[in-house]
Every structure is written in structure tokens, then in C-alpha cells.
Amino acid sequence: MYRDHTVGVIVPAYDEAERIGHVLESIPAFVDRVYAVDDCSTDRTWDVIQRYATADPDCSAVNRDEAVADETVTDAVASGREVSPPESLPDGGTLADPQVVPIRHEENQGAGGALRTGYRRARADGVDLTVTIDADGQMDPERMPALLDPLVEDEADYAKGNRLANREDWMEMPPFRTVGNWLLTALTKVASGYWRTTDPQNGYTAITREALCAIDVDRMRDNHDYCNDLLVRLNVADMRVVDVSMPAVYRDEESTIDFASFVPTTSLTLARGFGWRLKECYLDDGVHPVAVCYGVGVLGAVIGVVTGLTAVVESLTSDSAGGRAAKSAVALAVSLFLVVTAMVLDATANEGLEVTRE
């Protein structure tokens, strides 16, 4: 328990047998329950999770050749069912604190699917604050209080790590990740309405039970675009979000993101989320200036681009395309003004949902 609040930690894992043990071992003592979700790994990730879930608190399971397990857990593992650890061990010992709840997917559901499973379990257990931390060891568990404090103090409903807050931190990131992160940051600002929030792909987060119940967890995206989708859902639910500066540690691990599918999938997720948010926030109770400016601006930009391209083609065979090109330029300028106006109005409308913490 942390400052009179129960805390659950979700550790989604896929082929992290070499690292998840260290992550589970380093979870702070104030955590009440750890939901270790094996997303149908092909290595020994599930074995490592089981060892921690059934280990005697007087010895380190990671250093043992075999885990102590009762018959119920053994049978469940063999059948691939989701299981919870026993209340006590066969030798009379008790489970380590925090309690590790092993959960295994029979089919791979993606990063978002693993988080969704953990969120469902934490919500069902009535946990006050739920933290997500990756199993690859890139996130420092000792910095968890920095995520929890704004929630405990009722300053925010959702806290997330931010590796882009300090130049020293983001300079440590591999260049391709830095560029991709800044690009996704810009696109997610527009889609989610959280204009001061950066590093949307950061998986080190904390959420209150109220916020978890306010969003539709069952409709969360399956893959790595879940975090962008989640921010959109939080905005529609009027949840306050805070960025917490913290570095990531990069070693020799390889990213599990397939960029060939990630880019189009995330782009589509952001586009859908943007449209859904505009409808829910600015059209359900009438026509709002934000929706009008965005709609007219985007439509005008499309018309301006089409007109401009047509003028270019005509200029190759005729000298009379100058007037059309001028009209295209004017349409694009007006459209840009309207889109920028919509962004300013949107940022102003959502100003109260973004928390700045020193």
C-alpha cells in the first residue's frame, strides 16, 4: 500500500525470460499485487513468472533450479489456463510480498492485449492505483512514487513517463526512436487533445481506479498503438493527465515493434481517434467552433491541393492556369488558418485536463 492506496502493477511480457525476473524482483515493497501477463511467449518467460509466483519469501526463486508449486498450479500451467498463486505454499510458507499473480495468454494478443488483460484484473480486484511497467528492464521501479504521487494527491487521473522532457534523457535514445517519438508526439497531440503531453509511446504509467472504470478498457487497441488510443479515451472521459520526467535505460534489447505494420496501423488509430473525439466532445451537444474550423479547414485544404495540382497539369499545355493557381494558394492559406485556429481553441478547451508538476 502506498500512502493509504492499494497499488497493482501490470508487467506485460513477451519473450522476456532473461529480464522479467529482475523486473519482478525489483518491484517496490509497497506494491500490493503484481499482474505478470505472459503474452504467449515462445521462450521460458512463463516459467520465470511461475517461479516468482510460487517462491518461498525466504529464498530467491530466480536462483533456484525448480520452483515450489502445488498441484493446482501445475495442472493449470499444463493446460495453459490463467491461474492465480496459492494462498500458501505446501511447506507452510506464505507468498512473497507483493503477491505475483501469473496470467498467461493461450494466443498472442499484442502489447495492448496484455495490458487490457491486466487492467481487467486490477479493476476486478478493486485496486486503487494501477501501474504499468515493461518487462524489458528499461524502466526504473524506484521511480514509481513519482507516477503515484500526483494521483494520490488528486492532481491527476493518469500519469505517464516522459523521456523527452530533458534533452539529456532523449539524447540517450537511439536516433530512429527519437525521431519517431517526436513525430508520434505531434500526431498524438492533435488526435488526443492533450497538447502539452509528449512521449505518448511511454509504457511506464499509473492510472486511478476511477479513470480505469471511466474508459472502455475492452475496446483498447491490441498492439503498440494502444497508448495513443488510451490517451484519446482519457480525453473523452475528461481525465486529467500529467507527464512525469524520467529516463529510460537502453541496453542490447531489440524492439518488438514491426514498423512496417506499426506506422499504418497507428496512423489509422490516430485518425479514427481524432474523428471520434471531435464527435464526442464537440458535436454531441451542438456544433462547436473547433469542429467547424477543423472540418472547413481540412475540406478547404483538400480542395486547394486538388485545384493546385490541376493548375500545374494545365500549365504544361496552357498559359491560362495562373488564375486557378492563385485561387488554390488562397484556399490553402485560409484552410491553414482555420486548422491552426481549431488547434488553438482545442488546446484552450483542454487546458484544465493537462497537469504540470514541478
GROMACS .gro file of C-alpha atoms in nm:
model
  358
    1MET     CA    1   0.000   0.000   0.000
    2TYR     CA    2   0.125   0.346  -0.093
    3ARG     CA    3   0.001   0.641   0.113
    4ASP     CA    4  -0.320   0.460   0.207
    5HIS     CA    5  -0.385   0.349  -0.153
    6THR     CA    6  -0.363  -0.009  -0.279
    7VAL     CA    7  -0.129  -0.047  -0.573
    8GLY     CA    8  -0.129  -0.303  -0.852
    9VAL     CA    9   0.146  -0.334  -1.112
   10ILE     CA   10   0.094  -0.487  -1.456
   11VAL     CA   11   0.403  -0.639  -1.617
   12PRO     CA   12   0.322  -0.745  -1.975
   13ALA     CA   13   0.584  -0.978  -2.118
   14TYR     CA   14   0.664  -1.142  -2.449
   15ASP     CA   15   0.985  -1.343  -2.475
   16GLU     CA   16   1.144  -1.166  -2.178
   17ALA     CA   17   1.277  -1.467  -1.987
   18GLU     CA   18   1.618  -1.308  -1.941
   19ARG     CA   19   1.487  -0.980  -1.799
   20ILE     CA   20   1.146  -1.023  -1.636
   21GLY     CA   21   1.292  -1.193  -1.329
   22HIS     CA   22   1.495  -0.884  -1.245
   23VAL     CA   23   1.192  -0.659  -1.301
   24LEU     CA   24   0.971  -0.867  -1.070
   25GLU     CA   25   1.245  -0.882  -0.810
   26SER     CA   26   1.283  -0.503  -0.809
   27ILE     CA   27   0.914  -0.413  -0.769
   28PRO     CA   28   0.884  -0.184  -0.460
   29ALA     CA   29   0.765  -0.338  -0.135
   30PHE     CA   30   0.463  -0.105  -0.113
   31VAL     CA   31   0.304  -0.273  -0.416
   32ASP     CA   32   0.015  -0.498  -0.314
   33ARG     CA   33  -0.018  -0.712  -0.624
   34VAL     CA   34   0.175  -0.772  -0.945
   35TYR     CA   35  -0.008  -0.897  -1.254
   36ALA     CA   36   0.258  -1.067  -1.465
   37VAL     CA   37   0.099  -1.128  -1.806
   38ASP     CA   38   0.278  -1.370  -2.038
   39ASP     CA   39   0.151  -1.294  -2.387
   40CYS     CA   40   0.206  -1.647  -2.520
   41SER     CA   41   0.586  -1.624  -2.515
   42THR     CA   42   0.797  -1.872  -2.708
   43ASP     CA   43   1.077  -1.878  -2.450
   44ARG     CA   44   1.080  -1.954  -2.075
   45THR     CA   45   0.906  -1.633  -1.967
   46TRP     CA   46   0.615  -1.828  -1.820
   47ASP     CA   47   0.848  -2.048  -1.616
   48VAL     CA   48   1.018  -1.745  -1.466
   49ILE     CA   49   0.684  -1.585  -1.378
   50GLN     CA   50   0.567  -1.906  -1.211
   51ARG     CA   51   0.880  -1.923  -1.002
   52TYR     CA   52   0.820  -1.580  -0.860
   53ALA     CA   53   0.452  -1.652  -0.805
   54THR     CA   54   0.526  -1.965  -0.601
   55ALA     CA   55   0.859  -1.884  -0.439
   56ASP     CA   56   0.924  -1.905  -0.067
   57PRO     CA   57   0.986  -1.547   0.057
   58ASP     CA   58   1.299  -1.663   0.240
   59CYS     CA   59   1.481  -1.755  -0.080
   60SER     CA   60   1.516  -1.602  -0.424
   61ALA     CA   61   1.326  -1.802  -0.686
   62VAL     CA   62   1.543  -1.673  -0.967
   63ASN     CA   63   1.840  -1.856  -0.817
   64ARG     CA   64   1.662  -2.186  -0.771
   65ASP     CA   65   1.665  -2.470  -1.021
   66GLU     CA   66   1.300  -2.553  -0.961
   67ALA     CA   67   1.001  -2.361  -0.833
   68VAL     CA   68   0.787  -2.488  -0.547
   69ALA     CA   69   0.438  -2.532  -0.684
   70ASP     CA   70   0.124  -2.706  -0.570
   71GLU     CA   71  -0.076  -2.947  -0.778
   72THR     CA   72  -0.341  -2.694  -0.879
   73VAL     CA   73  -0.089  -2.453  -1.028
   74THR     CA   74   0.097  -2.734  -1.206
   75ASP     CA   75  -0.222  -2.863  -1.368
   76ALA     CA   76  -0.325  -2.514  -1.475
   77VAL     CA   77   0.012  -2.441  -1.631
   78ALA     CA   78  -0.002  -2.766  -1.826
   79SER     CA   79  -0.341  -2.675  -1.969
   80GLY     CA   80  -0.247  -2.314  -2.041
   81ARG     CA   81  -0.522  -2.167  -1.823
   82GLU     CA   82  -0.491  -1.836  -1.640
   83VAL     CA   83  -0.406  -1.905  -1.278
   84SER     CA   84  -0.364  -1.721  -0.951
   85PRO     CA   85  -0.096  -1.817  -0.698
   86PRO     CA   86  -0.196  -2.030  -0.400
   87GLU     CA   87  -0.267  -1.866  -0.065
   88SER     CA   88   0.015  -2.066   0.094
   89LEU     CA   89   0.292  -2.297  -0.012
   90PRO     CA   90   0.293  -2.674   0.050
   91ASP     CA   91   0.578  -2.638   0.300
   92GLY     CA   92   0.378  -2.393   0.512
   93GLY     CA   93   0.542  -2.075   0.383
   94THR     CA   94   0.350  -1.778   0.253
   95LEU     CA   95   0.372  -1.590  -0.071
   96ALA     CA   96   0.622  -1.311  -0.109
   97ASP     CA   97   0.502  -0.955  -0.070
   98PRO     CA   98   0.398  -0.821  -0.318
   99GLN     CA   99   0.185  -1.107  -0.442
  100VAL     CA  100   0.261  -1.203  -0.801
  101VAL     CA  101  -0.044  -1.311  -1.000
  102PRO     CA  102   0.059  -1.515  -1.304
  103ILE     CA  103  -0.161  -1.475  -1.612
  104ARG     CA  104  -0.094  -1.649  -1.941
  105HIS     CA  105  -0.250  -1.592  -2.283
  106GLU     CA  106  -0.306  -1.903  -2.491
  107GLU     CA  107  -0.270  -1.687  -2.803
  108ASN     CA  108  -0.057  -1.380  -2.855
  109GLN     CA  109  -0.273  -1.068  -2.819
  110GLY     CA  110  -0.013  -0.795  -2.860
  111ALA     CA  111   0.116  -0.533  -2.618
  112GLY     CA  112  -0.224  -0.368  -2.586
  113GLY     CA  113  -0.396  -0.702  -2.536
  114ALA     CA  114  -0.163  -0.790  -2.248
  115LEU     CA  115  -0.228  -0.451  -2.084
  116ARG     CA  116  -0.601  -0.497  -2.134
  117THR     CA  117  -0.592  -0.828  -1.950
  118GLY     CA  118  -0.401  -0.674  -1.660
  119TYR     CA  119  -0.634  -0.375  -1.642
  120ARG     CA  120  -0.939  -0.601  -1.629
  121ARG     CA  121  -0.790  -0.799  -1.343
  122ALA     CA  122  -0.684  -0.491  -1.146
  123ARG     CA  123  -1.026  -0.335  -1.194
  124ALA     CA  124  -1.199  -0.654  -1.081
  125ASP     CA  125  -0.976  -0.668  -0.772
  126GLY     CA  126  -1.067  -0.311  -0.678
  127VAL     CA  127  -0.708  -0.182  -0.685
  128ASP     CA  128  -0.690   0.194  -0.619
  129LEU     CA  129  -0.390   0.270  -0.841
  130THR     CA  130  -0.265   0.057  -1.129
  131VAL     CA  131   0.086   0.093  -1.269
  132THR     CA  132   0.215  -0.048  -1.598
  133ILE     CA  133   0.583  -0.127  -1.638
  134ASP     CA  134   0.754  -0.315  -1.918
  135ALA     CA  135   0.936  -0.642  -1.862
  136ASP     CA  136   1.246  -0.539  -2.057
  137GLY     CA  137   1.415  -0.358  -1.770
  138GLN     CA  138   1.414  -0.014  -1.937
  139MET     CA  139   1.207   0.141  -1.658
  140ASP     CA  140   1.332   0.207  -1.305
  141PRO     CA  141   1.084   0.070  -1.045
  142GLU     CA  142   1.233   0.304  -0.785
  143ARG     CA  143   1.080   0.597  -0.973
  144MET     CA  144   0.728   0.457  -0.930
  145PRO     CA  145   0.637   0.703  -0.648
  146ALA     CA  146   0.686   0.990  -0.893
  147LEU     CA  147   0.399   0.847  -1.100
  148LEU     CA  148   0.180   0.771  -0.800
  149ASP     CA  149   0.214   1.099  -0.609
  150PRO     CA  150   0.006   1.317  -0.849
  151LEU     CA  151  -0.270   1.054  -0.838
  152VAL     CA  152  -0.266   1.017  -0.461
  153GLU     CA  153  -0.275   1.395  -0.422
  154ASP     CA  154  -0.572   1.416  -0.664
  155GLU     CA  155  -0.383   1.633  -0.911
  156ALA     CA  156  -0.425   1.389  -1.199
  157ASP     CA  157  -0.610   1.073  -1.300
  158TYR     CA  158  -0.338   0.932  -1.525
  159ALA     CA  159   0.039   0.975  -1.505
  160LYS     CA  160   0.288   0.869  -1.767
  161GLY     CA  161   0.663   0.871  -1.800
  162ASN     CA  162   0.822   1.121  -2.035
  163ARG     CA  163   1.166   1.058  -2.184
  164LEU     CA  164   1.153   1.375  -2.392
  165ALA     CA  165   1.125   1.628  -2.109
  166ASN     CA  166   1.500   1.667  -2.069
  167ARG     CA  167   1.745   1.691  -2.354
  168GLU     CA  168   1.993   1.473  -2.165
  169ASP     CA  169   1.735   1.194  -2.147
  170TRP     CA  170   1.617   1.190  -2.507
  171MET     CA  171   1.971   1.224  -2.636
  172GLU     CA  172   2.033   0.880  -2.483
  173MET     CA  173   1.762   0.729  -2.703
  174PRO     CA  174   1.861   0.565  -3.033
  175PRO     CA  175   1.823   0.828  -3.312
  176PHE     CA  176   1.547   0.646  -3.500
  177ARG     CA  177   1.343   0.618  -3.179
  178THR     CA  178   1.393   0.987  -3.104
  179VAL     CA  179   1.270   1.099  -3.448
  180GLY     CA  180   0.978   0.856  -3.440
  181ASN     CA  181   0.881   0.961  -3.090
  182TRP     CA  182   0.874   1.331  -3.174
  183LEU     CA  183   0.663   1.261  -3.483
  184LEU     CA  184   0.417   1.048  -3.287
  185THR     CA  185   0.408   1.313  -3.018
  186ALA     CA  186   0.292   1.575  -3.270
  187LEU     CA  187   0.027   1.350  -3.422
  188THR     CA  188  -0.100   1.229  -3.085
  189LYS     CA  189  -0.137   1.587  -2.959
  190VAL     CA  190  -0.382   1.655  -3.241
  191ALA     CA  191  -0.568   1.328  -3.203
  192SER     CA  192  -0.592   1.321  -2.822
  193GLY     CA  193  -0.632   1.689  -2.731
  194TYR     CA  194  -0.351   1.672  -2.476
  195TRP     CA  195  -0.138   1.942  -2.634
  196ARG     CA  196   0.133   1.960  -2.367
  197THR     CA  197   0.179   1.584  -2.339
  198THR     CA  198   0.483   1.427  -2.505
  199ASP     CA  199   0.634   1.079  -2.546
  200PRO     CA  200   0.297   0.905  -2.595
  201GLN     CA  201   0.462   0.566  -2.651
  202ASN     CA  202   0.600   0.556  -2.296
  203GLY     CA  203   0.472   0.241  -2.126
  204TYR     CA  204   0.553   0.347  -1.770
  205THR     CA  205   0.216   0.474  -1.646
  206ALA     CA  206  -0.019   0.490  -1.349
  207ILE     CA  207  -0.398   0.525  -1.351
  208THR     CA  208  -0.663   0.566  -1.084
  209ARG     CA  209  -0.947   0.319  -1.042
  210GLU     CA  210  -1.194   0.595  -1.133
  211ALA     CA  211  -1.021   0.662  -1.463
  212LEU     CA  212  -0.986   0.291  -1.537
  213CYS     CA  213  -1.360   0.248  -1.489
  214ALA     CA  214  -1.439   0.557  -1.699
  215ILE     CA  215  -1.270   0.433  -2.016
  216ASP     CA  216  -1.379   0.134  -2.221
  217VAL     CA  217  -1.086  -0.098  -2.149
  218ASP     CA  218  -1.239  -0.380  -2.354
  219ARG     CA  219  -1.209  -0.168  -2.670
  220MET     CA  220  -0.844  -0.079  -2.622
  221ARG     CA  221  -0.622  -0.145  -2.922
  222ASP     CA  222  -0.431  -0.473  -2.929
  223ASN     CA  223  -0.089  -0.364  -3.043
  224HIS     CA  224   0.164  -0.090  -2.968
  225ASP     CA  225  -0.085   0.178  -3.075
  226TYR     CA  226  -0.281   0.112  -2.753
  227CYS     CA  227  -0.112   0.402  -2.572
  228ASN     CA  228  -0.220   0.655  -2.836
  229ASP     CA  229  -0.572   0.516  -2.830
  230LEU     CA  230  -0.577   0.526  -2.449
  231LEU     CA  231  -0.494   0.897  -2.442
  232VAL     CA  232  -0.787   0.968  -2.674
  233ARG     CA  233  -1.020   0.770  -2.448
  234LEU     CA  234  -0.895   0.951  -2.140
  235ASN     CA  235  -0.963   1.288  -2.302
  236VAL     CA  236  -1.317   1.195  -2.399
  237ALA     CA  237  -1.372   1.086  -2.036
  238ASP     CA  238  -1.239   1.424  -1.910
  239MET     CA  239  -0.947   1.269  -1.725
  240ARG     CA  240  -0.651   1.478  -1.611
  241VAL     CA  241  -0.312   1.369  -1.744
  242VAL     CA  242   0.036   1.452  -1.616
  243ASP     CA  243   0.378   1.388  -1.769
  244VAL     CA  244   0.650   1.273  -1.529
  245SER     CA  245   1.006   1.319  -1.646
  246MET     CA  246   1.213   1.002  -1.629
  247PRO     CA  247   1.489   0.846  -1.838
  248ALA     CA  248   1.486   0.504  -1.997
  249VAL     CA  249   1.775   0.261  -1.997
  250TYR     CA  250   1.866   0.112  -2.335
  251ARG     CA  251   2.083  -0.197  -2.344
  252ASP     CA  252   2.109  -0.465  -2.612
  253GLU     CA  253   1.739  -0.550  -2.628
  254GLU     CA  254   1.565  -0.537  -2.965
  255SER     CA  255   1.236  -0.364  -3.021
  256THR     CA  256   0.940  -0.596  -3.079
  257ILE     CA  257   0.768  -0.332  -3.294
  258ASP     CA  258   0.720  -0.426  -3.659
  259PHE     CA  259   0.745  -0.079  -3.815
  260ALA     CA  260   0.606  -0.196  -4.149
  261SER     CA  261   0.271  -0.260  -3.980
  262PHE     CA  262   0.307  -0.017  -3.686
  263VAL     CA  263   0.316   0.300  -3.897
  264PRO     CA  264  -0.007   0.244  -4.097
  265THR     CA  265  -0.186   0.087  -3.801
  266THR     CA  266  -0.103   0.372  -3.565
  267SER     CA  267  -0.184   0.632  -3.829
  268LEU     CA  268  -0.528   0.478  -3.875
  269THR     CA  269  -0.577   0.457  -3.497
  270LEU     CA  270  -0.492   0.826  -3.458
  271ALA     CA  271  -0.721   0.928  -3.746
  272ARG     CA  272  -1.012   0.728  -3.606
  273GLY     CA  273  -0.946   0.852  -3.255
  274PHE     CA  274  -0.935   1.213  -3.373
  275GLY     CA  275  -1.267   1.183  -3.553
  276TRP     CA  276  -1.430   1.004  -3.258
  277ARG     CA  277  -1.304   1.264  -3.010
  278LEU     CA  278  -1.436   1.552  -3.221
  279LYS     CA  279  -1.775   1.387  -3.237
  280GLU     CA  280  -1.791   1.305  -2.865
  281CYS     CA  281  -1.652   1.637  -2.740
  282TYR     CA  282  -1.765   1.893  -2.996
  283LEU     CA  283  -2.068   1.763  -3.189
  284ASP     CA  284  -2.291   1.571  -2.946
  285ASP     CA  285  -2.430   1.889  -2.785
  286GLY     CA  286  -2.442   2.101  -3.097
  287VAL     CA  287  -2.189   2.240  -3.341
  288HIS     CA  288  -1.872   2.371  -3.173
  289PRO     CA  289  -1.627   2.617  -3.337
  290VAL     CA  290  -1.347   2.359  -3.302
  291ALA     CA  291  -1.535   2.108  -3.517
  292VAL     CA  292  -1.633   2.378  -3.771
  293CYS     CA  293  -1.279   2.511  -3.808
  294TYR     CA  294  -1.130   2.163  -3.839
  295GLY     CA  295  -1.398   2.047  -4.085
  296VAL     CA  296  -1.389   2.350  -4.313
  297GLY     CA  297  -1.011   2.376  -4.287
  298VAL     CA  298  -0.945   2.017  -4.387
  299LEU     CA  299  -1.204   2.029  -4.667
  300GLY     CA  300  -1.058   2.353  -4.796
  301ALA     CA  301  -0.707   2.207  -4.788
  302VAL     CA  302  -0.818   1.910  -4.996
  303ILE     CA  303  -0.989   2.135  -5.250
  304GLY     CA  304  -0.686   2.364  -5.259
  305VAL     CA  305  -0.446   2.077  -5.321
  306VAL     CA  306  -0.663   1.927  -5.597
  307THR     CA  307  -0.706   2.268  -5.762
  308GLY     CA  308  -0.333   2.335  -5.739
  309LEU     CA  309  -0.240   2.003  -5.896
  310THR     CA  310  -0.490   2.061  -6.174
  311ALA     CA  311  -0.337   2.403  -6.237
  312VAL     CA  312   0.011   2.253  -6.258
  313VAL     CA  313  -0.104   1.999  -6.515
  314GLU     CA  314  -0.282   2.264  -6.720
  315SER     CA  315   0.021   2.492  -6.711
  316LEU     CA  316   0.210   2.234  -6.912
  317THR     CA  317  -0.027   2.276  -7.206
  318SER     CA  318  -0.184   2.618  -7.150
  319ASP     CA  319  -0.094   2.968  -7.029
  320SER     CA  320  -0.431   3.025  -6.862
  321ALA     CA  321  -0.371   2.829  -6.542
  322GLY     CA  322  -0.232   3.123  -6.343
  323GLY     CA  323  -0.571   3.230  -6.205
  324ARG     CA  324  -0.650   2.880  -6.084
  325ALA     CA  325  -0.312   2.850  -5.916
  326ALA     CA  326  -0.372   3.178  -5.732
  327LYS     CA  327  -0.711   3.058  -5.610
  328SER     CA  328  -0.551   2.734  -5.491
  329ALA     CA  329  -0.291   2.927  -5.292
  330VAL     CA  330  -0.560   3.140  -5.128
  331ALA     CA  331  -0.767   2.832  -5.040
  332LEU     CA  332  -0.468   2.663  -4.882
  333ALA     CA  333  -0.379   2.975  -4.681
  334VAL     CA  334  -0.735   3.012  -4.548
  335SER     CA  335  -0.752   2.639  -4.471
  336LEU     CA  336  -0.425   2.652  -4.280
  337PHE     CA  337  -0.554   2.947  -4.078
  338LEU     CA  338  -0.873   2.760  -3.990
  339VAL     CA  339  -0.685   2.444  -3.886
  340VAL     CA  340  -0.446   2.645  -3.667
  341THR     CA  341  -0.744   2.825  -3.513
  342ALA     CA  342  -0.907   2.490  -3.437
  343MET     CA  343  -0.588   2.369  -3.270
  344VAL     CA  344  -0.567   2.680  -3.050
  345LEU     CA  345  -0.933   2.652  -2.949
  346ASP     CA  346  -0.892   2.280  -2.881
  347ALA     CA  347  -0.582   2.338  -2.667
  348THR     CA  348  -0.766   2.607  -2.470
  349ALA     CA  349  -1.068   2.381  -2.414
  350ASN     CA  350  -0.846   2.102  -2.280
  351GLU     CA  351  -0.611   2.317  -2.076
  352GLY     CA  352  -0.766   2.202  -1.748
  353LEU     CA  353  -0.702   1.837  -1.830
  354GLU     CA  354  -0.323   1.873  -1.850
  355VAL     CA  355  -0.134   1.893  -1.524
  356THR     CA  356   0.210   2.048  -1.490
  357ARG     CA  357   0.404   1.917  -1.195
  358GLU     CA  358   0.734   2.060  -1.082
   0.00000   0.00000   0.00000
